[in-house]
Short mmCIF file of C-alpha atoms in Angstrom, two decimals:
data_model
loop_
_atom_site.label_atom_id
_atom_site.label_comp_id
_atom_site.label_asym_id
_atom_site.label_seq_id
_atom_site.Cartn_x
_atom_site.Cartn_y
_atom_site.Cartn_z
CA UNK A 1 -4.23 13.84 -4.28
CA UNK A 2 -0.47 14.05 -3.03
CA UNK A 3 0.20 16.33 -5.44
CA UNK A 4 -2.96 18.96 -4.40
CA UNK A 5 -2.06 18.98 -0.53
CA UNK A 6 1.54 19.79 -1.26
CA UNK A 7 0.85 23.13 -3.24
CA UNK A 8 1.58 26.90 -1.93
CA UNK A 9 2.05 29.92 -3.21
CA UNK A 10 5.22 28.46 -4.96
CA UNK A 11 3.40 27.40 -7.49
CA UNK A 12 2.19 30.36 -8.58
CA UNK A 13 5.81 30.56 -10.28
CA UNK A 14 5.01 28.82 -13.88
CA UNK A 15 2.67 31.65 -13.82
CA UNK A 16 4.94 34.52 -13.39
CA UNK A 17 5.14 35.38 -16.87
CA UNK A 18 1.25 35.62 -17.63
CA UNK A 19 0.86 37.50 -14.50
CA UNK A 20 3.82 40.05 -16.00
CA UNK A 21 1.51 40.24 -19.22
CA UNK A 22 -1.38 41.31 -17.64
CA UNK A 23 0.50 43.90 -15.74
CA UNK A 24 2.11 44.77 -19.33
CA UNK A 25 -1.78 44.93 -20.85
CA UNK A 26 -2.84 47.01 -17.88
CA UNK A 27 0.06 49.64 -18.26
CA UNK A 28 -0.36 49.92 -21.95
CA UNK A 29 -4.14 49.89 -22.73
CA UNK A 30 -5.70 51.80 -19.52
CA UNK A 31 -7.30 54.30 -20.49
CA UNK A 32 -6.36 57.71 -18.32
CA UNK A 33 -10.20 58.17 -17.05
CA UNK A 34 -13.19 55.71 -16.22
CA UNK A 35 -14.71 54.51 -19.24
CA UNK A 36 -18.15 51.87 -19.84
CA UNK A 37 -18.85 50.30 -17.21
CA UNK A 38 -16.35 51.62 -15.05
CA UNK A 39 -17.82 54.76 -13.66
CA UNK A 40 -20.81 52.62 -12.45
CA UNK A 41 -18.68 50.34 -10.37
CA UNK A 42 -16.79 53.47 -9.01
CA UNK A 43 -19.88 55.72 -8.12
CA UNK A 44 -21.33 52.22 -6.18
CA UNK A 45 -17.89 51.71 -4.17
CA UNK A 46 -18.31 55.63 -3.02
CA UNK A 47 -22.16 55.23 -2.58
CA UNK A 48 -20.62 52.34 -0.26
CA UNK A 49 -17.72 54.56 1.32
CA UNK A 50 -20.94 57.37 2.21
CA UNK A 51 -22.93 54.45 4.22
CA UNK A 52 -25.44 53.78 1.38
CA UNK A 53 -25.61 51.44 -1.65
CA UNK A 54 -28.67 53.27 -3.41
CA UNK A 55 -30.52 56.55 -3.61
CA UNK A 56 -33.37 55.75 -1.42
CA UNK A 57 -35.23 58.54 -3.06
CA UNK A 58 -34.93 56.62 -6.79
CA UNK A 59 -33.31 53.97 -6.26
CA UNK A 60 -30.94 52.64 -9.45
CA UNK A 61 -29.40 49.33 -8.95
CA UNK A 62 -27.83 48.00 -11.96
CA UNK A 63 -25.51 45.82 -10.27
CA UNK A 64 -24.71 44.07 -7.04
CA UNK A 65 -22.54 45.01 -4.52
CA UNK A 66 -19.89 41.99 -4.68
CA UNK A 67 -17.30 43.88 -6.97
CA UNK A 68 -17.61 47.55 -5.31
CA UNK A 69 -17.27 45.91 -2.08
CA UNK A 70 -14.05 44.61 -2.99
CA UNK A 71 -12.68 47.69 -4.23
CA UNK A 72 -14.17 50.20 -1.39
CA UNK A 73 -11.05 50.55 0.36
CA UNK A 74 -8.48 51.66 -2.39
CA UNK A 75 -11.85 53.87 -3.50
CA UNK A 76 -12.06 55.24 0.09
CA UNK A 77 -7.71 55.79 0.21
CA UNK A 78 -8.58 57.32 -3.46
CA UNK A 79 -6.01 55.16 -5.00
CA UNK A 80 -4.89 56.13 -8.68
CA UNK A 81 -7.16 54.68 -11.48
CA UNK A 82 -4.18 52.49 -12.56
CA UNK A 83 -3.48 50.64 -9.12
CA UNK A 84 -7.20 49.89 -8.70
CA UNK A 85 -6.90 48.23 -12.62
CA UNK A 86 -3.78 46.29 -11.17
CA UNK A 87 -5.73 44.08 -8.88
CA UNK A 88 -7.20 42.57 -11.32
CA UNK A 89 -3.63 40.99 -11.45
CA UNK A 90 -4.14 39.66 -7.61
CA UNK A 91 -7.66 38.26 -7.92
CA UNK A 92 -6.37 36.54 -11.54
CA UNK A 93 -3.12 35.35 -9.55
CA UNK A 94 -5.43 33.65 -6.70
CA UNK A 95 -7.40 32.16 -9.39
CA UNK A 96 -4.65 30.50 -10.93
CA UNK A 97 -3.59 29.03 -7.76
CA UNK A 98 -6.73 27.65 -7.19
CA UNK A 99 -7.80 26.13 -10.10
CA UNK A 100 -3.90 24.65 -10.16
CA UNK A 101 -5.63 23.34 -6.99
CA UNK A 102 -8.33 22.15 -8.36
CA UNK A 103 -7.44 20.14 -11.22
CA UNK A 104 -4.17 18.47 -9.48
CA UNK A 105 -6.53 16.36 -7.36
CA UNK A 106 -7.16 14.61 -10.50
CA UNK A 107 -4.29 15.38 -13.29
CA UNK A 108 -0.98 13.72 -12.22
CA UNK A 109 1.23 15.51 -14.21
CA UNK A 110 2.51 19.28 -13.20
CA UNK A 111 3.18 20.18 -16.72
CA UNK A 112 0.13 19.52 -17.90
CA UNK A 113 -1.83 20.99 -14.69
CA UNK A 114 0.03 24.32 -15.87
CA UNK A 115 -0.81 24.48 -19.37
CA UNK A 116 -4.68 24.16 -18.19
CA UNK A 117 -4.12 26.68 -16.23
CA UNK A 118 -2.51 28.78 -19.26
CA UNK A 119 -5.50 27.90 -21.50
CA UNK A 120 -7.84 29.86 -18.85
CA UNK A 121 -5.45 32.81 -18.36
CA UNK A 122 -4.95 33.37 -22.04
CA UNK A 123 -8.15 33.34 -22.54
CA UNK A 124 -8.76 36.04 -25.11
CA UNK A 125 -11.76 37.75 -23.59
CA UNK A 126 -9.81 37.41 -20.25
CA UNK A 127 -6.78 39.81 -21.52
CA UNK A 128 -9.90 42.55 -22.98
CA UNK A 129 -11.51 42.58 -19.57
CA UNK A 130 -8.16 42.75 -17.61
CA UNK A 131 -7.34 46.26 -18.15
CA UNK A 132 -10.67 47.52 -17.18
CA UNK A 133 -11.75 47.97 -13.50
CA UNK A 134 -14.69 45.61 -14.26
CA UNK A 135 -16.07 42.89 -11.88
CA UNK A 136 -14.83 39.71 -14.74
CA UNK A 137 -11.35 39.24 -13.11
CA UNK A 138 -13.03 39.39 -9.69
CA UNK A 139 -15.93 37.08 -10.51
CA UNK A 140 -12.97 34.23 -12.37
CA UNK A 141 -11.75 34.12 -8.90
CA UNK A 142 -14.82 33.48 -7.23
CA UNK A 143 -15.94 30.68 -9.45
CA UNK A 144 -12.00 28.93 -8.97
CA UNK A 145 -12.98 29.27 -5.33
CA UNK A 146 -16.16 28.04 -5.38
CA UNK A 147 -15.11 25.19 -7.82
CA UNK A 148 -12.32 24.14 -5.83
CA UNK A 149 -13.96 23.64 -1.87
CA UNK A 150 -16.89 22.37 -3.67
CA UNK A 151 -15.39 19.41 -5.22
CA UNK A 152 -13.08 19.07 -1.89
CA UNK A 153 -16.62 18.59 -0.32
CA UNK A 154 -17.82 16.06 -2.73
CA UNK A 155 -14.75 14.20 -2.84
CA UNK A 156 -12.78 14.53 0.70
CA UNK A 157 -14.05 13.44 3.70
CA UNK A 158 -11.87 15.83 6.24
CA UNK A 159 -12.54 19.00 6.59
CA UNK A 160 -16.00 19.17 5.47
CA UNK A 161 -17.50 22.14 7.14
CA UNK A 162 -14.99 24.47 5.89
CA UNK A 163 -15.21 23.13 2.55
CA UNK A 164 -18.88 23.70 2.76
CA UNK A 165 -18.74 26.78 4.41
CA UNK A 166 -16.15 28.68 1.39
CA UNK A 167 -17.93 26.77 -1.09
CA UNK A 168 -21.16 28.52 0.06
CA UNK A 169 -19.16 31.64 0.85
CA UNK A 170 -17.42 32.15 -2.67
CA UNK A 171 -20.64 30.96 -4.80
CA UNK A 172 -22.91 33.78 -2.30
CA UNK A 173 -20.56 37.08 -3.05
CA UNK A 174 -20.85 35.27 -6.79
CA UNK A 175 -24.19 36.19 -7.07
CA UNK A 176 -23.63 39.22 -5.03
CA UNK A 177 -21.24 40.53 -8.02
CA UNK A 178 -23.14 38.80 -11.12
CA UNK A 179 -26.24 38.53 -9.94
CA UNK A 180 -27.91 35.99 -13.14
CA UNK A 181 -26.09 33.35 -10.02
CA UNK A 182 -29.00 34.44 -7.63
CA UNK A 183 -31.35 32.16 -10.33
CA UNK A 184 -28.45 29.94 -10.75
CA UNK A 185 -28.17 29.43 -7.19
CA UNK A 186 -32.33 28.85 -6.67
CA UNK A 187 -32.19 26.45 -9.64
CA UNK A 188 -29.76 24.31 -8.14
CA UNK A 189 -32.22 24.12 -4.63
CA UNK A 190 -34.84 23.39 -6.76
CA UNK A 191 -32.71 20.77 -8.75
CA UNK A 192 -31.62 19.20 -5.82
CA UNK A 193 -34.80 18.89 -4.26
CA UNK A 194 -36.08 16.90 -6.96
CA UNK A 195 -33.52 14.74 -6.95
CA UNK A 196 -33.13 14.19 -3.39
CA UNK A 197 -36.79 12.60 -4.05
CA UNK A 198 -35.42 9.41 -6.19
CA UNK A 199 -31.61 9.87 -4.63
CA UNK A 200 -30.49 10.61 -1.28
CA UNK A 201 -26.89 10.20 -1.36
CA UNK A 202 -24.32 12.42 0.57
CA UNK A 203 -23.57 14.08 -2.26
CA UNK A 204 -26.93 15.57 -3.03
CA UNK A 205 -27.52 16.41 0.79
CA UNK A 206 -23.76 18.80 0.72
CA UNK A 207 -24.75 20.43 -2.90
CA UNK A 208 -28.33 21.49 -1.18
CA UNK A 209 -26.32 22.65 2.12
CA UNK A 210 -23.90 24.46 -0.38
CA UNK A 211 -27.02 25.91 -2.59
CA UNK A 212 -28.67 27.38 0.51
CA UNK A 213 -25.90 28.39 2.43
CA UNK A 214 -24.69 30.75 -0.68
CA UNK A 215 -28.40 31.64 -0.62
CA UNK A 216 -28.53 33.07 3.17
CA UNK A 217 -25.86 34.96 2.01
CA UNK A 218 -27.59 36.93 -0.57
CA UNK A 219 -30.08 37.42 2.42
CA UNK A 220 -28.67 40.69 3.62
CA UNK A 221 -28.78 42.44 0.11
CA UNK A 222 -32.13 40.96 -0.67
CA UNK A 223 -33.32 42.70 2.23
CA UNK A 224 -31.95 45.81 1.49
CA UNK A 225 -33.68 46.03 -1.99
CA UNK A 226 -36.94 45.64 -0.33
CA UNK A 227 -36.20 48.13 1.87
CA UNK A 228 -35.40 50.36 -0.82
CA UNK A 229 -37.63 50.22 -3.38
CA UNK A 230 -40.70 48.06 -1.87
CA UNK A 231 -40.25 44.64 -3.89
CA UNK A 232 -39.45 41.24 -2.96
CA UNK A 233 -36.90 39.20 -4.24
CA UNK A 234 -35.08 42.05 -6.23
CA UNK A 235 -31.59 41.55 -7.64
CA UNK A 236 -31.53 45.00 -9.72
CA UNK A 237 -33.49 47.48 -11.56
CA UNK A 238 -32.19 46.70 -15.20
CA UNK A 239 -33.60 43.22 -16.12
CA UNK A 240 -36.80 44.94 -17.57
CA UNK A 241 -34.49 47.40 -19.85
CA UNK A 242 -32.72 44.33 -21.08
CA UNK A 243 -35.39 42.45 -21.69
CA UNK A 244 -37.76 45.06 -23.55
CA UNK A 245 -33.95 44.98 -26.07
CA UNK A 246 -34.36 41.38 -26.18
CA UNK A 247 -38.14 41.22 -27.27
CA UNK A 248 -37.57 43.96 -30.24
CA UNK A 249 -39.83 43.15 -32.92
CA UNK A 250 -38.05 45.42 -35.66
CA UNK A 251 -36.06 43.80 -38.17
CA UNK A 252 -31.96 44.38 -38.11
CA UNK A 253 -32.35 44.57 -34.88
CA UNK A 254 -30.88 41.18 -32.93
CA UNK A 255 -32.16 41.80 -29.33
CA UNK A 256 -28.70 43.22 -27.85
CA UNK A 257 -29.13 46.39 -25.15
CA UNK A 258 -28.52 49.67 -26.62
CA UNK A 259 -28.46 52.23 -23.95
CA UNK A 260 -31.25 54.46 -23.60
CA UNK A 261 -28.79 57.49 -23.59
CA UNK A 262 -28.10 56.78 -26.99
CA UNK A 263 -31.34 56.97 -27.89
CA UNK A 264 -32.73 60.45 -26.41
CA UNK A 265 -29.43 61.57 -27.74
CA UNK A 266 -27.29 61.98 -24.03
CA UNK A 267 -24.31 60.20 -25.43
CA UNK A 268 -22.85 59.44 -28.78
CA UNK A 269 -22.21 56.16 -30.12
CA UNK A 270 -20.55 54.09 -33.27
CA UNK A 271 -23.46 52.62 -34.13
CA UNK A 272 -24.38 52.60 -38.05
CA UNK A 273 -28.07 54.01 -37.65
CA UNK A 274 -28.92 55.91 -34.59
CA UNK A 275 -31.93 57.58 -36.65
CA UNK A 276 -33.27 53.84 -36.90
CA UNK A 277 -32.80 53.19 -33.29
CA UNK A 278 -34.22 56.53 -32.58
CA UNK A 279 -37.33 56.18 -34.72
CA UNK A 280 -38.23 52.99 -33.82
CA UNK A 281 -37.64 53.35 -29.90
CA UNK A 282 -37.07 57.36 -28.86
CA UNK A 283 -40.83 57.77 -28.55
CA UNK A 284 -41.23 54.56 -26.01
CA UNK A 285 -38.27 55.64 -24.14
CA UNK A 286 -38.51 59.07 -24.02
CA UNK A 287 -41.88 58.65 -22.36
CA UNK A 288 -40.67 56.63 -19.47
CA UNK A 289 -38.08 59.21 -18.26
CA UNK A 290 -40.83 60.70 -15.91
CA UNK A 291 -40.91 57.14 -14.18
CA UNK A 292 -38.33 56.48 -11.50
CA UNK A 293 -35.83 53.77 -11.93
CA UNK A 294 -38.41 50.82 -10.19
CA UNK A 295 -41.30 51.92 -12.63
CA UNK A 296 -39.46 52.09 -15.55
CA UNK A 297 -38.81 48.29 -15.18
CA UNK A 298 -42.01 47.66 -14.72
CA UNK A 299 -43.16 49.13 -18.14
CA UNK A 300 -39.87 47.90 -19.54
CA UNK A 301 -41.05 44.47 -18.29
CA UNK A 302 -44.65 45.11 -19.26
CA UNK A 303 -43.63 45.94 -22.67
CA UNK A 304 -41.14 43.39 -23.49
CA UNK A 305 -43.91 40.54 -22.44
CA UNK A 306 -46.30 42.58 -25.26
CA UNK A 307 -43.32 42.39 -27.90
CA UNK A 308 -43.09 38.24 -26.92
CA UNK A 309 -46.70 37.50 -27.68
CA UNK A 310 -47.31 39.47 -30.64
CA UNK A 311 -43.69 38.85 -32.28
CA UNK A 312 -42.64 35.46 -30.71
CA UNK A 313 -40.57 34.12 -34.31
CA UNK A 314 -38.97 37.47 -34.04
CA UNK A 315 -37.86 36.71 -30.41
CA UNK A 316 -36.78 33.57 -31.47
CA UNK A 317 -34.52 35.02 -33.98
CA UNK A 318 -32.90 37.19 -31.38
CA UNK A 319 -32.36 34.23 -28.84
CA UNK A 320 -30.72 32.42 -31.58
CA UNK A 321 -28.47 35.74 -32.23
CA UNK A 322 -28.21 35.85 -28.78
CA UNK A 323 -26.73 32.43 -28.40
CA UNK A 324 -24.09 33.91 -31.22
CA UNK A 325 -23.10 36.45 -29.25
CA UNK A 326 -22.64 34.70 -26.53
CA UNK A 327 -19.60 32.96 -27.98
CA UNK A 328 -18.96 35.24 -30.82
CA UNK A 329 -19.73 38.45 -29.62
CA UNK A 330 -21.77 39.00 -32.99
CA UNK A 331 -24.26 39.96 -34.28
CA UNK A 332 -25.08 43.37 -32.95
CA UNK A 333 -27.92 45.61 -34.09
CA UNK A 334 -27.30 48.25 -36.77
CA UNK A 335 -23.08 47.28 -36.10
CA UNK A 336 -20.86 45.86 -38.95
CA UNK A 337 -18.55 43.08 -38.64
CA UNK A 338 -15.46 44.09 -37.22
CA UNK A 339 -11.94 42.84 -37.09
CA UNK A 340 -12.28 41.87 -32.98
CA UNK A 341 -15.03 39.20 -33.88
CA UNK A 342 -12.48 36.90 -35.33
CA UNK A 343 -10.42 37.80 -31.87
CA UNK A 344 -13.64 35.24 -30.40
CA UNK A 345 -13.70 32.96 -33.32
CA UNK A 346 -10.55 30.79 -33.03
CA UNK A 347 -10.79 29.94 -29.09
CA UNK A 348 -14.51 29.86 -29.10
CA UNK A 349 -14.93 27.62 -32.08
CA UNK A 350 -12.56 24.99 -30.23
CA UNK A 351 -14.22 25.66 -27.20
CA UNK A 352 -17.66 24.69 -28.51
CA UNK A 353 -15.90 21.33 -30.16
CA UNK A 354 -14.74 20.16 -27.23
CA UNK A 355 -17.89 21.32 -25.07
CA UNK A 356 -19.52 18.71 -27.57
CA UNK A 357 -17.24 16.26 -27.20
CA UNK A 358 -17.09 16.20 -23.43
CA UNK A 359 -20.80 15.25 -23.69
CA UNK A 360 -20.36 12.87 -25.66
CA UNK A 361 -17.91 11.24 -23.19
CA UNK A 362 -19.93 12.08 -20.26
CA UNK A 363 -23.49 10.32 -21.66
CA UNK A 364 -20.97 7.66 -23.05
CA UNK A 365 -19.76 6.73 -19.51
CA UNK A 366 -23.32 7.75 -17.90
CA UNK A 367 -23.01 5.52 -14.91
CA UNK A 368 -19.56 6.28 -13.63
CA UNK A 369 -19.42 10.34 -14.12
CA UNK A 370 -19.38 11.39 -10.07
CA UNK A 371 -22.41 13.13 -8.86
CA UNK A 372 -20.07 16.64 -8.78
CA UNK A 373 -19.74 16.60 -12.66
CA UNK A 374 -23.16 16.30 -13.48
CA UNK A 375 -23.57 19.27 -10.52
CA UNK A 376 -21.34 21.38 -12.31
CA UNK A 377 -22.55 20.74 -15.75
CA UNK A 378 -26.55 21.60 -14.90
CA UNK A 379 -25.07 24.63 -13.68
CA UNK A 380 -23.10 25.51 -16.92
CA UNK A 381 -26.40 25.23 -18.68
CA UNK A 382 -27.87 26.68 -17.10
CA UNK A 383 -25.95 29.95 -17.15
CA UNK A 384 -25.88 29.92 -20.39
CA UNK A 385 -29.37 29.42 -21.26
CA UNK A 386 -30.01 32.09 -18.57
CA UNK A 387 -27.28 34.51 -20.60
CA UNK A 388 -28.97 33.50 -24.00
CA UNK A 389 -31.89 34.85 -22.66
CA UNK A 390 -31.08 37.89 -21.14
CA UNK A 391 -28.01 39.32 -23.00
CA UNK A 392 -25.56 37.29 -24.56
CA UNK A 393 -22.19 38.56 -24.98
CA UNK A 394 -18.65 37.31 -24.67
CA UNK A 395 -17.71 39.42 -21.88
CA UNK A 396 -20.78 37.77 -19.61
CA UNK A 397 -19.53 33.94 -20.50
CA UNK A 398 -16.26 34.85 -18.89
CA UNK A 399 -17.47 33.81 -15.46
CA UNK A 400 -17.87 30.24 -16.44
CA UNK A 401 -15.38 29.67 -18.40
CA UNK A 402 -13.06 27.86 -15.47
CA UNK A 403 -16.21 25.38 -14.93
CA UNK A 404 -16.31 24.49 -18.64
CA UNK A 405 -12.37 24.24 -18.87
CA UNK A 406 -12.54 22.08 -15.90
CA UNK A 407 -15.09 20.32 -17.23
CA UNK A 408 -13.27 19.58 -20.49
CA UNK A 409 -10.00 18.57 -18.66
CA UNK A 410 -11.30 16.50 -16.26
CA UNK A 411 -13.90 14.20 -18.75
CA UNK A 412 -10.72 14.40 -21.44
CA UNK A 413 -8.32 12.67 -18.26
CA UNK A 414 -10.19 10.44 -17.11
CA UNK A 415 -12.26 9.30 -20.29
CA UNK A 416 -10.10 9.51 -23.41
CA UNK A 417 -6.92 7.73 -24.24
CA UNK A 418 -4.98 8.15 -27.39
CA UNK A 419 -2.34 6.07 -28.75
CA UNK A 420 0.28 6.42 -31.98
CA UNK A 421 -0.44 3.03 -33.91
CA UNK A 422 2.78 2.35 -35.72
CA UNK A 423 1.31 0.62 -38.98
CA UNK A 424 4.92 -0.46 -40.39
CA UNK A 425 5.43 -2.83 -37.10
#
């Protein structure tokens, strides 16, 4: 505990050097113009800049507003493309420092503290995103933040309001920028509810105050989708496209989104057969481009729930290729296997090992695991059954990767012990 209330930005010094290879990665492997994903973010931060989020008149929301919120004002000062890539750099930089934080209250030794802390920055999907300007280095920080006052709140007994209040602040603009944490964060009210009815320790009481304080606010934005397209309880305008790709009922296909400008032929792609895609989709798709944005989720909604009932093993199938993807990035309709799936194998594989053996620790030692670990670990599994089910892909477990690396570290300190027998004594 010494050790935690002691640390400052000194110690973000061990982590000079992977800070200087993300700049490195950045300077080498940006591209000179938005690419994926990118453009979206950057046409959201100017919708921002003009005093709007979306058009009103068709309103397109395919993400929240947490990550082109936080880079409106180099937008607005029309910084270079490169500089805006760079802060990726600063929001990876306060993550480090926090989740140094965060597992020092409970690892004693520095040097091991720091190679944690390397295991999450090196992550291998972490140095992919990191060149991008893409909301995965922004959303890392949030969850550090969010991981760090909310186990100060379960486990200090100063300074709880603030702890609540940044807890609830950092896992809010969570869900702002990925917005699956919106369920996440209604689950965990739900979950805590329910157990609140056999259990009412402190502990329960400040993860409810923490659930519905990042709830109120998601308020504002909430609002603002009603406002602009007329429903309730909207978080964007793309879950029906994703989920009419996971319900596919056509075989080699595994359920991942294709983008429906590949289909009616807007954009090219390196996918292996378009004329597949095309034949068995172009005609659904092509007849919802008369539909604005809100109806076209509807009947992308209204469709996939079709493709569930009559097709549900193939479904199943897909979840299960889902669930590979998740962690493997593979396998991906009408796509061969390429030489970057074995880039996920490695760290993945050892990832899932010692997911496993963490639970076997944790049900092992049932009755002692604190009331914040078992928080922590519904929410884990929750994300990534919610993931599974949507669209599974590396890039969307990066978010929770510092929960399951803390999770691992801190069941591995406190719960295994090895020892060197010397058989010759």
């Amino acid at each position: 505990m010494k050790l935690a209330k002691k640390i400052g930005l000194k110690h973000l010094i061990p982590f000079l050097p992977l800070l200087a290879l993300y700049v490195v990665l950045i300077l080498v492997f940006s591209p000179d113009q938005l690419v994926g994903d990118e453009g979206r973010y950057m046409y959201y931060a100017n919708n921002i800049i003009e005093g709007f989020y979306a058009d009103t008149s068709d309103p397109w929301i395919r993400n929240g507003p947490g990550y082109p919120l936080a880079i409106t004002l180099p937008v607005l000062l029309k910084t270079p493309f490169l500089l805006i890539r760079l802060l990726n750099v600063v929001f990876l930089a306060m993550a480090l420092l926090l989740f140094y934080q965060l597992l020092a209250m409970f690892i004693k030794t520095p040097r091991i503290v720091i190679a944690i802390c390397y295991l999450l920055g090196l992550y291998p999907p972490l140095a992919r995103s990191v060149t991008g300007i893409l909301s995965e280095s922004f959303s890392i920080f949030l969850m550090c933040g969010f991981l760090f006052f909310f186990v100060k709140l379960c486990t200090h007994q100063f300074k709880q309001g603030r702890n609540l209040f940044l807890s609830g602040l950092f896992l809010g603009v969570l869900a702002l920028t990925k917005v699956i944490f919106g369920y996440v964060i209604l689950l965990g009210i739900l979950g805590c509810l329910v157990t609140f009815i056999f259990n009412t320790s402190k502990k329960i009481k400040l993860s409810l105050f923490t659930f519905i304080l990042s709830f109120l606010f998601c308020i504002p934005y909430l609002a603002y989708t009603q406002h602009v397209t007329g429903k309730k309880f909207l978080w964007g305008t793309h879950s029906g496209e994703m989920l009419y790709w996971r319900s596919t009922p056509f075989e080699n296909e595994y359920g991942d989104w294709v983008s429906a400008d590949i289909i009616t032929g807007k954009s090219e792609s390196n996918y292996i057969d378009t004329e597949s895609l095309v034949a068995n989709h172009g005609e659904f798709i092509k007849s919802l481009e008369p539909y604005s944005a809100i109806e076209r989720d509807s009947i992308y909604k209204e469709k996939a729930i079709e493709n569930i009932k009559n097709h549900p093993t193939k479904f199943a199938k897909n979840t299960v290729a889902s669930g590979f993807r998740l962690f493997y990035n593979y396998p991906y309709t009408h796509m061969p296997l390429k030489v970057s799936t074995y880039f996920y194998l490695l760290p993945n594989t050892f990832l899932i090992v010692f997911l496993l053996i963490t639970s076997f620790l944790v049900f092992t030692n049932i009755k002692v695991v604190p009331f914040e670990i078992y928080i922590l670990g519904f929410l884990s599994i929750v994300l990534m059954g919610g993931l599974t089910l949507l669209d599974g892909r590396v890039r969307h477990l990066l978010p929770i990767i510092p929960i399951l690396i803390f999770l691992i570290a801190y069941t591995l300190n406190r719960f295994l012990q090895v020892k060197i027998i010397n058989r010759e004594a």
